[in-house]
Short mmCIF file of C-alpha atoms in Angstrom, two decimals:
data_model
loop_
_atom_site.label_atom_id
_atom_site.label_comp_id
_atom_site.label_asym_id
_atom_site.label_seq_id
_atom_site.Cartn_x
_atom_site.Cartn_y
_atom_site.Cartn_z
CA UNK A 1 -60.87 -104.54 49.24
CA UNK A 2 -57.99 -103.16 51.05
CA UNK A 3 -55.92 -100.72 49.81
CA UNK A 4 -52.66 -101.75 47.75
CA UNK A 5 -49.35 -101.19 49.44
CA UNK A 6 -47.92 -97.76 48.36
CA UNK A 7 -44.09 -97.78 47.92
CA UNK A 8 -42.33 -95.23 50.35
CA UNK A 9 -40.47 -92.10 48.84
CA UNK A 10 -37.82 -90.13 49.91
CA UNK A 11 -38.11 -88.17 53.06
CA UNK A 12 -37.11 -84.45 52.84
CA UNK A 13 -35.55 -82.76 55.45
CA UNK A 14 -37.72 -80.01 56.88
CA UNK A 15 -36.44 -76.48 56.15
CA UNK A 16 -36.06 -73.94 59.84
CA UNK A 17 -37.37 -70.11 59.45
CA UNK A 18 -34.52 -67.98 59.09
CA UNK A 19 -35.23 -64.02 59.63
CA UNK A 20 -34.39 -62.05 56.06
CA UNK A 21 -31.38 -61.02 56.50
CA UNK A 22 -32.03 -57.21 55.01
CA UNK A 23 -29.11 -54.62 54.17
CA UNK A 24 -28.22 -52.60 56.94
CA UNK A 25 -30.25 -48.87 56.74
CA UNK A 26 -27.88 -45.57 56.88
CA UNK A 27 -28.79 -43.78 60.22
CA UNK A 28 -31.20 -40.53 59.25
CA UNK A 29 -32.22 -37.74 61.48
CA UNK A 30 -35.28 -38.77 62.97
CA UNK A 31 -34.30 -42.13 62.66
CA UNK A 32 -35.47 -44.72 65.65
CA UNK A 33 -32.40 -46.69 66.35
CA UNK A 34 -33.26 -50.45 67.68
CA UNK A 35 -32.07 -51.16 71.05
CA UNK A 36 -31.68 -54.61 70.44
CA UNK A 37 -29.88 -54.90 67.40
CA UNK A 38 -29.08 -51.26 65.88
CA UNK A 39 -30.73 -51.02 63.11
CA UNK A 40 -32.04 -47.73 62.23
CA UNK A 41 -35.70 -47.58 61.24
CA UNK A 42 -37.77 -44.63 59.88
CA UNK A 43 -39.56 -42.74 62.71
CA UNK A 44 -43.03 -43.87 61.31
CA UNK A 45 -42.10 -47.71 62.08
CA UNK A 46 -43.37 -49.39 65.63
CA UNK A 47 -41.41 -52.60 65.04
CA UNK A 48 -37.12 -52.77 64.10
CA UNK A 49 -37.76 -54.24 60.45
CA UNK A 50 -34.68 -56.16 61.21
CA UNK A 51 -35.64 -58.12 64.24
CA UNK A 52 -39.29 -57.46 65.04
CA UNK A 53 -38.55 -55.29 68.86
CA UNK A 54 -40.51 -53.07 69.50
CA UNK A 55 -39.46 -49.55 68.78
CA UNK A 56 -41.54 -47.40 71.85
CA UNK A 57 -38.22 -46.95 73.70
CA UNK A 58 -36.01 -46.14 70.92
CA UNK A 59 -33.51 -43.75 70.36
CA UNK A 60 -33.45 -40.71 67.82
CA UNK A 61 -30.84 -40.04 65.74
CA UNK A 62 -30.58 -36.20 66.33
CA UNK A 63 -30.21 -33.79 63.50
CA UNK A 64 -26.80 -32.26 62.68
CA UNK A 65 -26.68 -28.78 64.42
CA UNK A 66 -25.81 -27.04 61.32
CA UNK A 67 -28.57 -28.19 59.46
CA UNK A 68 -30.95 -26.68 62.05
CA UNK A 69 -29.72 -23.42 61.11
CA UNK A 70 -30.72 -24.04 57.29
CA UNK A 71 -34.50 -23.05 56.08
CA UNK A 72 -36.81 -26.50 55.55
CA UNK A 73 -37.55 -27.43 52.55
CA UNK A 74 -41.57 -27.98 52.01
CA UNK A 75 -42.16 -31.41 50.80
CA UNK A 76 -43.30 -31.40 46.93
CA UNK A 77 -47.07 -31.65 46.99
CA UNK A 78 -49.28 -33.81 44.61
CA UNK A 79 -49.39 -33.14 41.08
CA UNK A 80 -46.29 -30.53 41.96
CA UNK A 81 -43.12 -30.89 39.52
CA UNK A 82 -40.08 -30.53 41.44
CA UNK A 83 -38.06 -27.42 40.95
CA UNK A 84 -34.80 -28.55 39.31
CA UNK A 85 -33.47 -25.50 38.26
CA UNK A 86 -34.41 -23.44 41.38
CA UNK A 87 -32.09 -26.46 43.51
CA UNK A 88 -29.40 -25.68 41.15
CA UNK A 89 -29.44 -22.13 41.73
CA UNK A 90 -29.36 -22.79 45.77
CA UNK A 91 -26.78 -25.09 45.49
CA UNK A 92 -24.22 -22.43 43.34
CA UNK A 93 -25.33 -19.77 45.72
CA UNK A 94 -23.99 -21.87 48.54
CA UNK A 95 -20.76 -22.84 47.03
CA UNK A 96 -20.20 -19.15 46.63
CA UNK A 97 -21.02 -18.47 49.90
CA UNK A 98 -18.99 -21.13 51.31
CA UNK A 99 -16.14 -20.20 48.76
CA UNK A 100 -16.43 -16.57 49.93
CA UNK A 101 -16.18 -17.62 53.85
CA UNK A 102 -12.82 -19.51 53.08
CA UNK A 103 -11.49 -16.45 50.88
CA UNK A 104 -12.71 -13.91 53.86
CA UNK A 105 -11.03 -16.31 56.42
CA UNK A 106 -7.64 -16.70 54.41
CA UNK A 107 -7.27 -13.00 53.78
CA UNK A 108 -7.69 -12.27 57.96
CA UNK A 109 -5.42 -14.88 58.79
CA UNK A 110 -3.10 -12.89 56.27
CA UNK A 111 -3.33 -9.92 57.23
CA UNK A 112 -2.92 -11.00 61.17
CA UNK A 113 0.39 -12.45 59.99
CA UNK A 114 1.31 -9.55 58.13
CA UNK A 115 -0.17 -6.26 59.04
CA UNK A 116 0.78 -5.40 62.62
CA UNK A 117 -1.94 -2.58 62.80
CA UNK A 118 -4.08 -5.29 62.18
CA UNK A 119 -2.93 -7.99 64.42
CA UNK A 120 -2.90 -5.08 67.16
CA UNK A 121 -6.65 -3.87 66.67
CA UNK A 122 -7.33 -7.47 66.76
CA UNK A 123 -5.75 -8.42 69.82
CA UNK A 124 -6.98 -5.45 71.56
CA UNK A 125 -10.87 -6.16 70.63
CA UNK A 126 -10.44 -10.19 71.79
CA UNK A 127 -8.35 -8.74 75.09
CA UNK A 128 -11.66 -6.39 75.98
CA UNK A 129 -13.99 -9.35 75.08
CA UNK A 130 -12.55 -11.32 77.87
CA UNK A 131 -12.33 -8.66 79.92
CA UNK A 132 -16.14 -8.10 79.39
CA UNK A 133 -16.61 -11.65 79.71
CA UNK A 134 -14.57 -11.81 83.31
CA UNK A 135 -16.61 -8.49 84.38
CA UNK A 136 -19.99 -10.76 84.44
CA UNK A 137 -18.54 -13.65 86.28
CA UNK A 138 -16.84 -11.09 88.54
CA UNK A 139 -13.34 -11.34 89.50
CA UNK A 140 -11.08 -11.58 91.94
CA UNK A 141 -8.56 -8.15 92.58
CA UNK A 142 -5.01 -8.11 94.20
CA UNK A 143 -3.18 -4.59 94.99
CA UNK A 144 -0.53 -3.78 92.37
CA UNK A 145 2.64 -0.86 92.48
CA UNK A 146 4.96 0.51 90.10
CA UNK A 147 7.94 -0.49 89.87
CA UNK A 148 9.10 2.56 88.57
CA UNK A 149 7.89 6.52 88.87
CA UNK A 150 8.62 9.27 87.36
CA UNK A 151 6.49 12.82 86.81
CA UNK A 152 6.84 15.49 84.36
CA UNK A 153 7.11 17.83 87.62
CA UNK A 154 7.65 17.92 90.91
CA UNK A 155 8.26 20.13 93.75
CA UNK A 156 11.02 20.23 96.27
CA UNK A 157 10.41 17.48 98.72
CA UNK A 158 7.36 15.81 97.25
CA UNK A 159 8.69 13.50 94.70
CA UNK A 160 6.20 11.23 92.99
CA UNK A 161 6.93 8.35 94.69
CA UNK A 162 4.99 9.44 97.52
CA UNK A 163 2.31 9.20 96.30
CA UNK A 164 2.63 5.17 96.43
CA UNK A 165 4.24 4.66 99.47
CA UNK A 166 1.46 3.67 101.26
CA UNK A 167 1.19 6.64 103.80
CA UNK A 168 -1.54 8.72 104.03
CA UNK A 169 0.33 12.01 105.58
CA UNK A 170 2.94 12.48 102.45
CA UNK A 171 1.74 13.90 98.97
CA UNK A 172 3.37 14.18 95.57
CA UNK A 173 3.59 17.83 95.01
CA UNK A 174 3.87 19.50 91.69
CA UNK A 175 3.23 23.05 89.74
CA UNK A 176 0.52 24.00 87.25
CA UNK A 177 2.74 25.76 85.09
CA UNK A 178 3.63 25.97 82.61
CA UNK A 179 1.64 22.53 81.64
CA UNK A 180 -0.08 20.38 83.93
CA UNK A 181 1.88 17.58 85.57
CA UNK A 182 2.21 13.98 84.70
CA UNK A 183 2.73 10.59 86.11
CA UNK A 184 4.72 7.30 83.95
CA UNK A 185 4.22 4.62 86.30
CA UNK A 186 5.85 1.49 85.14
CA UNK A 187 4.63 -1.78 86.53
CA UNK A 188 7.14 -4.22 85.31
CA UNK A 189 4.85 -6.42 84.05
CA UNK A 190 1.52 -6.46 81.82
CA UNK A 191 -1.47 -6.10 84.18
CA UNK A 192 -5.33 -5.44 84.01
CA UNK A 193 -6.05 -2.35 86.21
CA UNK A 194 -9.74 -2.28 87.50
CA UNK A 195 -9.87 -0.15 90.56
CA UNK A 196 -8.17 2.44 92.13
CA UNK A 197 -8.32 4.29 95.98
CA UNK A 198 -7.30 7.42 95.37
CA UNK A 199 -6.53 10.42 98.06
CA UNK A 200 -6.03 13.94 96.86
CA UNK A 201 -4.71 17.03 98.54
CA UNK A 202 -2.40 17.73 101.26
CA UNK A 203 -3.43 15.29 104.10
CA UNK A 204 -2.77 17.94 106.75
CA UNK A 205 -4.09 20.65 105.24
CA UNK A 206 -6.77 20.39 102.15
CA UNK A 207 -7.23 23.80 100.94
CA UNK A 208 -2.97 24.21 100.92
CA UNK A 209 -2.65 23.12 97.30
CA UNK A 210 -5.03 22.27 94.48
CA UNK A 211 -6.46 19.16 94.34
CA UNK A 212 -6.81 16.89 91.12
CA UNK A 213 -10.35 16.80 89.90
CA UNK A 214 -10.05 14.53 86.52
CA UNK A 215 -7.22 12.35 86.27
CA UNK A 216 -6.71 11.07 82.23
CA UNK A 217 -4.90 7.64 81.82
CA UNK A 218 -2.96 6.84 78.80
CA UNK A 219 -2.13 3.30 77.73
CA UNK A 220 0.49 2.50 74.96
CA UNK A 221 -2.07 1.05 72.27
CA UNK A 222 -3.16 4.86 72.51
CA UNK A 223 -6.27 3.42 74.41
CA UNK A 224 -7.78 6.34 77.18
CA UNK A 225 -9.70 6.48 80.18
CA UNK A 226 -11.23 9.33 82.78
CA UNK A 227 -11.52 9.29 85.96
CA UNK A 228 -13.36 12.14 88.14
CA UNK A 229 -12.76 12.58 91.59
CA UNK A 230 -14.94 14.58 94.57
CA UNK A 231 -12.98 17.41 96.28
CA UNK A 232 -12.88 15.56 99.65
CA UNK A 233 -10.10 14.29 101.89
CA UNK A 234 -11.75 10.93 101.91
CA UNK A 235 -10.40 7.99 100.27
CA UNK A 236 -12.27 7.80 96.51
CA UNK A 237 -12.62 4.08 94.71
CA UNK A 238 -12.99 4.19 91.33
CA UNK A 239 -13.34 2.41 88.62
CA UNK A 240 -10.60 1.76 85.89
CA UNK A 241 -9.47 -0.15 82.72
CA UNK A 242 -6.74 -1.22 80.58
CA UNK A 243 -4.68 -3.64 80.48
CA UNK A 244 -1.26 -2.28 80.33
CA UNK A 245 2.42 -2.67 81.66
CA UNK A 246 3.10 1.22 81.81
CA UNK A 247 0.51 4.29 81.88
CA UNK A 248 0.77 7.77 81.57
CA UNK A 249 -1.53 9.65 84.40
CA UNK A 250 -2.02 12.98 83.47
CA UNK A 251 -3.75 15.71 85.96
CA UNK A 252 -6.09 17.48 83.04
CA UNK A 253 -8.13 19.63 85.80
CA UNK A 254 -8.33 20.46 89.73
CA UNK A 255 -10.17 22.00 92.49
CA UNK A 256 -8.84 25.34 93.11
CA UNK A 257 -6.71 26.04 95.79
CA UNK A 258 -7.55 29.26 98.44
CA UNK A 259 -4.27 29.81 98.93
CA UNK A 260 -1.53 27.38 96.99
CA UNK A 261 -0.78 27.49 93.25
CA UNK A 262 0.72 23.51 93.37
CA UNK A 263 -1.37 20.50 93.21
CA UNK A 264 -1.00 17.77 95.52
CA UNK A 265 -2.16 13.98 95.44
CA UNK A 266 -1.49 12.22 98.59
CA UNK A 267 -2.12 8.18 97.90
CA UNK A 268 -3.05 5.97 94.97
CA UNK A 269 -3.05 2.42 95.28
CA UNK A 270 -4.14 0.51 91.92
CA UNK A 271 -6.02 -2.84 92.14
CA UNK A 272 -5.91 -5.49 89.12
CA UNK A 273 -7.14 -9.04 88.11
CA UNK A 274 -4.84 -11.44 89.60
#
């Protein structure tokens, strides 16, 4: 008996696999990011759970560099209760903290504007940090004069002046007495003094006058410095700084004369940062 005819039905069209289309994951620290569509994935995945790629070449999403600096938290263990009160307390302590940077940072900023003591011990501390900064790098030095000199004494013939001209046969001249003598060298400009060649004495004949043995600088933010010198007719480098458009140079002790009672200082030539 064959089988009775069976009446066709509708056909239905046959339904195409479509990926699930999931909600795009914020980006974590630690995250893998997919290189072939983006998605961020946690770091335990192998395979982007928005295209199937494999995840061995990934990138990580690195943490923010602040939050390094911030003590990790210990995730809770099981059976443990989280602490809700103790996060509350951390989280007030750090709004006071950060409330007490901002009120710290307003009131300097304040004061800068306001307070020139301030504003000067401030710009003095930042001017030696660079300085300190340029002294490790090391730095390039270019000869610098005075544009003006004057002393607080001076014999006949020996003015101060020569003792910047450059020649190494004339000497600035000057008595002990009643005070010792000083130097106000004016450079005309600011400049940031690091060296010094210094020659002391009368060139022709040392032991003719007393020769300068500690030389005390004076900058106008009240800032000192000390320099010692050998009792040689040799040229002396030493070592200075201060940044500075005038300084005082006063002669605070010698080497004693054998037969003089002046003190002569035949050459300085000062070196700064160009």
């Amino acid at each position: 008996m064959q089988p009775g005819a069976m009446q066709p039905t509708e056909r239905r069209p046959t339904s195409h696999h479509r990926p699930r289309l999931t909600e795009r994951r914020t980006a974590r620290p630690g995250d893998l990011i997919c290189g072939q569509c983006g998605e961020p994935n946690p770091p335990t995945r192998k395979f982007c759970a928005r295209c199937g790629s494999a995840l061995v070449e990934a990138a990580v999403v690195a943490e923010k560099w602040w939050r390094r600096l911030l003590p990790r938290r210990k995730p809770p263990t099981a059976g443990s209760r989280p602490n809700r009160r103790g996060g509350t307390v951390r989280r007030r302590i750090g709004q006071v903290l950060r409330w007490s940077f901002v009120a710290a940072l307003l009131t300097a900023v304040g004061a800068y504007g306001l307070i020139p003591s301030f504003r000067s011990l401030i710009n003095t501390q930042a001017t030696t940090a660079v300085h300190s900064v340029k002294n490790i790098f090391g730095t390039d030095l270019t000869p610098v004069r005075p544009t003006t000199i004057t002393a607080t004494a001076e014999s006949p013939d020996h003015p101060p002046a020569l003792a910047f001209d450059n020649a190494t046969n004339t000497f600035w001249l000057a008595p002990v007495t009643p005070r010792p003598p000083a130097l106000v060298l004016d450079f005309g400009r600011e400049v940031d003094l690091r060296e010094a060649i210094v020659r002391v004495g009368d060139p022709a004949d040392l032991q003719a006058a007393h020769r300068p043995k500690k030389l005390h600088l004076v900058y106008p933010t009240g800032r000192t410095f000390d320099v010692d010198l050998a009792d040689t007719p040799d040229p002396q480098t030493v070592r200075l700084e201060g940044v500075a458009s005038t300084v005082e140079l006063h002669v605070v002790e010698w080497h004693n004369s054998l037969r003089g009672n002046e003190i002569a200082l035949a050459e300085i030539e000062f070196f700064a940062v160009r």
